[in-house]
């Protein structure tokens, strides 16, 4: 048989710039490439020589979609280096801020980036022509996520209120309580969102993934926890380095992460859900079950449902935090720098985000390492593409291309994030 | 009566975090109204449907960091009626311009033989260094209401209500306490372009200049004052070397405090 | 501060970039009267408001006539107006040309470019009351022949025996046979008695400076040279502060000033 | 007293501690007042402090003045539709507002803004509407701040007129009391309804001593003698250039100044252009666009912008409105981020002019 090529020069509805290439020869896949041409920005490099206080502001700029994740992982890492603990109301506020980001990012992905694939539209604006209520409600829900970030963080993109040790100013009780009526509505909407996504049709596509996510003894993991995997890994963030290795591949301006230097793994909503189902609220568990997703769910196409479940979780969690909020005495705890290093991890909407810093006694960054979720998932995306195409060789080209794109969009990849951390290896000819 | 064709809008990305174009999707209340008055012809982050040019309005996010991008922007310019740059990356080179003071080769473990997949310009430069720009909207990220205002103003053929004066003017109009005078916190507000609505100050922190220099800045005087407030020379260098590090007045001031 | 709605009755091009609007009030019963040299604040819906002098005849104030050069967004929006469109008008504001005090004197009118528009009402007045004045000279300069305003009227005025019209261009183009050079060069030859003359001058600031120099050289006292000043204006009524020039507000104390009042300020830069 | 006012339907605006400064805001009860607070002010420096006693008005002016209410930072002045230029925005009077605890210099500043915005051939209808229905209870100053110089501009420390009631806070002999004076019928009526005793010699002596103390300790002075002529003659003094090197052109001074009135107008439209509004907001002669005429700004340099500000306040204002445009409140000195001091600059220009004169005289 002739050879075929599926080629997408510019992946739409993903954050950042990437393309994909699948080559098929004699009904066999000869090549799969996720081509990331987003130019590298060298964050790890220019973090050197900056004061620790500036780090959350700088790392936020790695990604406009999940700046809070960057800020939180930075803070976790630096605080662990300096032996600082942020507890009580401040800790809850961080979680609340992060819930805002989850809501915003998940709703954006579910309705505006992912759903059009399932419904056969090019974009959400086209969906709005046929289903205006659906899109309007989605936008309203997304707006609530942004509102939470605005009240806690100052603005939705690159919040200005996050600092190592806490915040610059804590919100008033009134400002937060004002969000409660909308959260009330949001809870119903999130349930509807789960039901809506559960009704989509999913390709049969289970895969034996190794799931990696954070886990916390008392709560669904958001802004901190231990790193665990479905194959028995259970480590602290500080041990991440010993278990995960990054590898540079020539066709992408980004690094691929491998567990123990050889196994690709999956992080993100599906991993979190599978590894922490027990920590979800009863309502979330109930809705998940009626939606027909239960752990272990191994179909990445169903991540759209899981994102909806996590949206419900974030809405409930935000409501809980706001209801129990009493403004703390001080907006941040004292941070005294010392010569040390520290690692931190948090759950960005699309998976675990790892930061590691070496700091001087003056609080200056000596060295920084950041591993975003998208580079951790990148190898897995290529695996998915390969096996998906293998099973669906009969599809016509257009359909196959769309499905391939969808297989990538399942990951909600954040390509800008994936590219900032290049340390290229030699390729001497 | 013949209905006038809607102006066609395109959104482009160069080296950036996506935050500025995301601002457009963050206009939850207005997004559908925008889609009513313009035809979104090319906006990869939002739609799979990519229509060819020419476009009436192009919004360009991100800075130029590779030879390929330096060429791509020329094609976009040719295809665009109005070219509006959005955000610190596009208007001043952005955070990645911090590389301009470093040797990028340092970040490659070793020099490699055929760097065909990774070509990087030594510097990160704003779009206006490469092509003519009709309007520059500042901010890291841009204020989404300002983004709407720019679109609105161009659609209605009027001047955007965006002002190059200091953040202080907004701070005072909002009745926010001046944290520099009342608390001694160093603040970039007096030399920074307005647009954020004096956000940092309302959160009890000093501005870090994410909207870049205001018109006719006097960074020298403020840099001196920071030192009087107890900031080290290195601190002054770093506060001017941020998200708009290579905007001329900030660049000069940061270099003046370089050890 | 609320504009009166007027409707565009007629609009026509004077040159490539200059056009004239004829406006009728929506509520004619409120009337309209102005003195030569005064201006209105014209509001182009949604775009902005700009000061524009009235270029029509004070004796026939309606339709209201404005001649404007399109130089920016607001004036361009005015140019786009079509017959029947609405426009907001506030005014008339400001001081006027000294057509009454000038009775019995010679009158020299010096205009540069669009500056002829604010002077036309004064011309209408002195020509209508021709017997009240001595000699009348109109000296007019533009960049090129095609920038010339009111060409038909200029021809008529040129044909009159009771006034002297001098016209010059900075750059001759096409079939131009007339004077070439700056308008100030016409002053030395113009027929008027410097000791009994009132001069009215309007044009770019630099042109006005040199014109005043030439006039004083011939012996016209500065107190009898009147100029019309231009500054940024937002309100037109002395409340917004933009149009300050030294101790005065151009919108209330001007735009027309006897030159001696301005002399100490015009000598300084960036006032 | 507050209750009496509130009972009669007045909204009370007065001093309140907020975010490290004393601001003017709505007052619900006496507890809102900055009891026991004071401040220390100097160029580019303001610190809220506590004081030993329970004085209610033992502080000097904060960053805001009544201008923020009467000539607000933003105001829609026109709103309408494309095919009907009728304005849907009318000048609404404010609710009845009683300013309690404003200072003599602030009252004077209001009277100056009245001159600017109401007295001309055309008044500002919006300001006029807001200016109605006001009640002023002025509190005279028994102490002066580090940047005050109202004694030089004749606007304090004691108010002479323009108020409904004036008060002087007395604390002598451990007797916390207010010396009140009515300045209007309404003031008299209110005063009559309050528990009061007649003024004693003692009270007057104490207040007199306080005013004298305030004048003596005033942090700044401004020599206003022949100031207008001096500044007009000194438009090319090199000192302007020196101050321009420090001036940030940030506009804080004009924003906090209780008399600065300049404004600009913004034109807004709905996305589809069917509706529009015009909004007035504070402008400042420090912004480059302020003097924009087609083709560019007249005042391109920081030098000319600072000169415009100071010569307007201290000289041109006298030609325009017959008074100084400055009431000596010191705000522009305190709130200038780099501490540029209008009194110091005026003095420097005076002394360099005198030096030059002396030199010229020697020739
Ligand atoms: C008393 C008086 C009488 C006049 N009479 C006449 C007359 O009879 N005929 C005539 O043609 N003209 C006349 N003019 C001049 C006329 O008012 C100006 O040409 C007009 O205001 C130009 O407005 P515009 O919006 O078209 O252009 P611009 O001047 O370019 O812009 C208008 C406004 O937009 C702002 N603006 C524009 N561009 C920028 C920018 N790049 N940056 C920042 N801000 C900007 C400015 O603040 C300005 O206020 C008169 C002026 C005065 C003061
Ligand atoms: S100029 Fe300064 S001291 Fe004078 S009234 Fe204004 S702010 Fe107060
Ligand atoms: S000093 Fe400046 S801002 Fe203040 S009133 Fe005068 S011109 Fe206006
Ligand atoms: S004098 Fe001070 S407050 Fe005023 S513009 Fe200059 S630096 Fe800003």
Coordinates of C-alpha atoms in Angstrom, one line a residue, chain C residues 7-264:
Chain C
X7 CA -28.1 68.8 10.9
X8 CA -25.8 68.8 8.0
X9 CA -27.6 70.7 5.2
X10 CA -24.8 70.6 2.7
X11 CA -21.1 69.6 2.7
X12 CA -18.6 70.2 0.0
X13 CA -14.9 70.0 -0.6
X14 CA -12.8 73.2 -0.8
X15 CA -9.5 71.5 -1.5
X16 CA -8.2 67.9 -1.2
X17 CA -8.2 68.1 2.5
X18 CA -10.5 71.0 3.3
X19 CA -14.2 71.0 3.3
X20 CA -17.1 73.2 4.3
X21 CA -20.2 72.2 6.3
X22 CA -23.5 74.0 6.3
X23 CA -25.5 73.2 9.4
X24 CA -29.1 73.9 10.4
X25 CA -30.2 73.7 14.0
X26 CA -32.7 71.0 15.0
X27 CA -34.4 73.6 17.1
X28 CA -34.3 76.8 14.9
X29 CA -36.4 78.7 17.4
X30 CA -33.4 79.0 19.7
X31 CA -31.6 81.0 17.0
X32 CA -28.0 81.6 16.5
X33 CA -25.8 84.7 16.4
X34 CA -22.0 85.2 16.3
X35 CA -19.4 87.8 15.8
X36 CA -16.6 87.5 13.2
X37 CA -13.7 85.5 14.6
X38 CA -15.7 83.4 17.1
X39 CA -15.6 79.6 17.1
X40 CA -17.8 76.7 17.9
X41 CA -17.0 73.4 19.5
X42 CA -18.1 70.8 17.0
X43 CA -18.9 67.3 18.3
X44 CA -18.5 64.5 15.8
X45 CA -20.6 61.7 17.4
X46 CA -18.6 59.2 19.3
X47 CA -15.3 60.5 18.0
X48 CA -14.7 63.8 19.7
X49 CA -15.1 67.6 19.9
X50 CA -12.9 70.2 18.3
X51 CA -12.8 74.0 18.1
X52 CA -13.6 75.3 14.6
X53 CA -14.1 78.9 13.7
X54 CA -17.2 80.0 12.0
X55 CA -16.4 80.9 8.4
X56 CA -19.8 82.3 7.3
X57 CA -21.4 85.7 7.3
X58 CA -22.2 87.1 10.7
X59 CA -25.3 88.8 9.2
X60 CA -26.6 85.5 7.9
X61 CA -25.6 83.2 10.8
X62 CA -27.8 80.3 9.6
X63 CA -27.0 78.0 8.0
X64 CA -24.0 77.8 10.2
X65 CA -20.8 77.6 8.1
X66 CA -17.6 75.9 9.1
X67 CA -14.6 75.3 6.9
X68 CA -12.3 72.7 8.2
X69 CA -9.1 71.0 7.2
X70 CA -8.9 67.3 8.0
X71 CA -5.8 66.7 10.0
X72 CA -6.8 64.1 12.5
X73 CA -9.4 61.7 13.7
X74 CA -12.1 64.2 14.7
X75 CA -11.7 66.5 11.7
X76 CA -11.7 63.4 9.5
X77 CA -15.0 62.3 11.2
X78 CA -16.4 65.7 10.4
X79 CA -15.4 65.2 6.8
X80 CA -17.2 61.9 6.6
X81 CA -20.5 63.5 7.5
X82 CA -23.2 63.4 4.9
X83 CA -26.2 65.5 4.2
X84 CA -28.8 64.9 6.9
X85 CA -26.3 63.6 9.6
X86 CA -26.4 65.0 13.1
X87 CA -23.6 67.0 14.6
X88 CA -23.3 68.6 18.1
X89 CA -22.6 72.3 18.3
X90 CA -21.6 74.4 21.4
X91 CA -20.9 78.0 21.0
X92 CA -20.2 80.6 19.8
X93 CA -17.2 81.2 22.0
X94 CA -14.3 83.5 22.2
X95 CA -13.4 87.0 21.2
X96 CA -13.9 88.5 17.8
X97 CA -12.1 90.5 15.1
X98 CA -12.1 94.2 15.9
X99 CA -14.3 95.2 12.9
X100 CA -16.1 97.9 14.9
X101 CA -13.0 99.6 16.4
X102 CA -11.4 99.4 13.0
X103 CA -14.0 101.8 11.5
X104 CA -12.2 104.7 9.9
X105 CA -9.0 102.9 9.5
X106 CA -7.3 100.9 6.8
X107 CA -7.8 97.2 7.2
X108 CA -5.1 94.6 6.3
X109 CA -6.1 91.0 6.5
X110 CA -3.2 88.5 6.3
X111 CA -4.1 84.8 6.1
X112 CA -2.1 81.6 5.8
X113 CA -3.7 78.4 4.6
X114 CA -6.8 77.4 6.6
X115 CA -6.4 80.8 8.4
X116 CA -8.6 82.4 5.8
X117 CA -11.6 80.6 7.2
X118 CA -11.8 82.4 10.5
X119 CA -11.1 85.7 8.7
X120 CA -13.8 85.4 6.1
X121 CA -16.6 86.6 8.4
X122 CA -14.5 89.8 9.1
X123 CA -14.1 90.3 5.3
X124 CA -17.8 89.9 4.8
X125 CA -18.4 92.6 7.4
X126 CA -15.9 95.2 6.1
X127 CA -16.9 94.7 2.5
X128 CA -20.6 95.0 3.4
X129 CA -19.9 98.2 5.3
X130 CA -17.3 99.3 2.8
X131 CA -17.7 103.0 3.4
X132 CA -16.8 102.7 7.1
X133 CA -13.2 101.7 6.3
X134 CA -10.2 103.2 4.5
X135 CA -8.2 100.9 2.2
X136 CA -8.7 97.2 2.5
X137 CA -6.1 94.7 1.7
X138 CA -6.3 90.9 1.7
X139 CA -3.0 89.1 1.6
X140 CA -3.3 85.3 1.4
X141 CA -0.7 82.6 1.1
X142 CA -1.0 78.9 0.8
X143 CA 1.5 76.0 0.3
X144 CA 0.4 75.3 -3.3
X145 CA -2.2 76.7 -5.7
X146 CA -4.4 73.7 -5.0
X147 CA -4.5 74.5 -1.3
X148 CA -6.3 77.8 -2.0
X149 CA -9.6 78.2 -0.2
X150 CA -12.7 79.9 -1.5
X151 CA -11.3 80.3 -5.0
X152 CA -14.5 81.7 -6.5
X153 CA -14.8 84.4 -3.9
X154 CA -11.1 85.2 -4.2
X155 CA -11.7 85.8 -7.9
X156 CA -14.6 88.1 -7.1
X157 CA -12.7 90.0 -4.5
X158 CA -9.8 90.3 -6.8
X159 CA -12.1 91.9 -9.4
X160 CA -13.2 94.6 -7.0
X161 CA -11.7 98.0 -7.3
X162 CA -12.2 99.0 -3.7
X163 CA -9.9 96.4 -2.3
X164 CA -6.5 95.0 -2.9
X165 CA -5.9 91.3 -3.0
X166 CA -2.4 89.7 -2.9
X167 CA -2.0 86.0 -3.3
X168 CA 1.1 83.9 -3.1
X169 CA 2.0 80.3 -2.9
X170 CA 5.1 78.7 -1.3
X171 CA 5.5 76.3 -4.2
X172 CA 4.1 76.9 -7.7
X173 CA 2.5 73.9 -9.3
X174 CA 0.5 73.4 -12.5
X175 CA -0.3 76.6 -14.4
X176 CA 0.3 79.0 -11.6
X177 CA 1.4 82.4 -12.9
X178 CA 1.1 84.4 -9.7
X179 CA 3.4 85.2 -6.8
X180 CA 5.7 82.6 -5.3
X181 CA 7.0 83.0 -1.8
X182 CA 5.9 83.5 1.8
X183 CA 2.9 85.8 2.4
X184 CA 5.0 88.2 4.5
X185 CA 6.7 89.3 1.3
X186 CA 3.4 90.9 0.2
X187 CA 3.3 93.2 3.2
X188 CA 5.9 95.7 2.1
X189 CA 4.0 96.4 -1.2
X190 CA 0.5 96.4 0.2
X191 CA -1.3 99.7 0.0
X192 CA -2.2 100.9 3.5
X193 CA -1.3 103.7 5.9
X194 CA 0.7 102.1 8.6
X195 CA -0.3 104.7 11.1
X196 CA -3.9 104.3 10.6
X197 CA -4.4 100.6 10.1
X198 CA -5.9 97.6 11.8
X199 CA -4.3 94.3 10.9
X200 CA -6.0 91.0 11.3
X201 CA -3.8 87.9 11.0
X202 CA -4.4 84.2 11.1
X203 CA -2.3 81.3 10.1
X204 CA 0.4 79.0 11.5
X205 CA 2.1 80.4 14.6
X206 CA 5.4 80.9 12.8
X207 CA 3.7 82.7 9.9
X208 CA 2.0 85.0 12.4
X209 CA 5.3 85.9 14.1
X210 CA 6.9 87.0 10.8
X211 CA 3.8 88.8 9.7
X212 CA 3.8 90.8 12.8
X213 CA 7.4 91.6 12.4
X214 CA 6.9 92.9 8.9
X215 CA 3.9 94.9 9.9
X216 CA 5.7 96.6 12.8
X217 CA 8.6 97.2 10.5
X218 CA 6.2 99.2 8.3
X219 CA 5.1 101.1 11.4
X220 CA 1.8 99.4 12.4
X221 CA 1.7 99.5 16.2
X222 CA 1.5 96.0 17.7
X223 CA -1.6 97.1 19.6
X224 CA -3.4 97.4 16.3
X225 CA -2.3 94.0 15.0
X226 CA -4.8 91.3 15.9
X227 CA -4.0 87.6 15.7
X228 CA -6.0 84.5 16.4
X229 CA -4.2 81.9 18.5
X230 CA -4.6 78.1 18.6
X231 CA -4.3 75.8 21.6
X232 CA -5.6 72.4 22.7
X233 CA -9.2 72.9 23.9
X234 CA -11.5 70.5 25.6
X235 CA -14.3 72.7 26.9
X236 CA -14.1 76.0 25.1
X237 CA -15.3 77.9 28.1
X238 CA -12.3 78.2 30.4
X239 CA -13.0 75.2 32.6
X240 CA -10.6 72.6 31.4
X241 CA -7.4 74.5 31.6
X242 CA -5.8 73.2 28.3
X243 CA -5.7 76.4 26.3
X244 CA -3.7 78.5 28.8
X245 CA -1.3 80.8 27.3
X246 CA 0.6 82.7 30.0
X247 CA -2.0 84.5 32.1
X248 CA -4.9 83.9 29.8
X249 CA -7.3 81.2 28.5
X250 CA -7.4 81.4 24.7
X251 CA -11.0 80.2 24.7
X252 CA -12.3 83.1 26.7
X253 CA -9.6 85.8 26.4
X254 CA -9.0 84.8 22.8
X255 CA -8.7 83.4 20.3
X256 CA -8.4 86.9 18.9
X257 CA -5.9 89.1 20.7
X258 CA -4.2 92.4 20.1
X259 CA -0.6 91.4 19.5
X260 CA 1.0 93.6 22.2
X261 CA -0.8 91.6 24.9
X262 CA 1.0 88.4 23.6
X263 CA 4.4 89.8 22.9
X264 CA 6.0 89.0 26.2

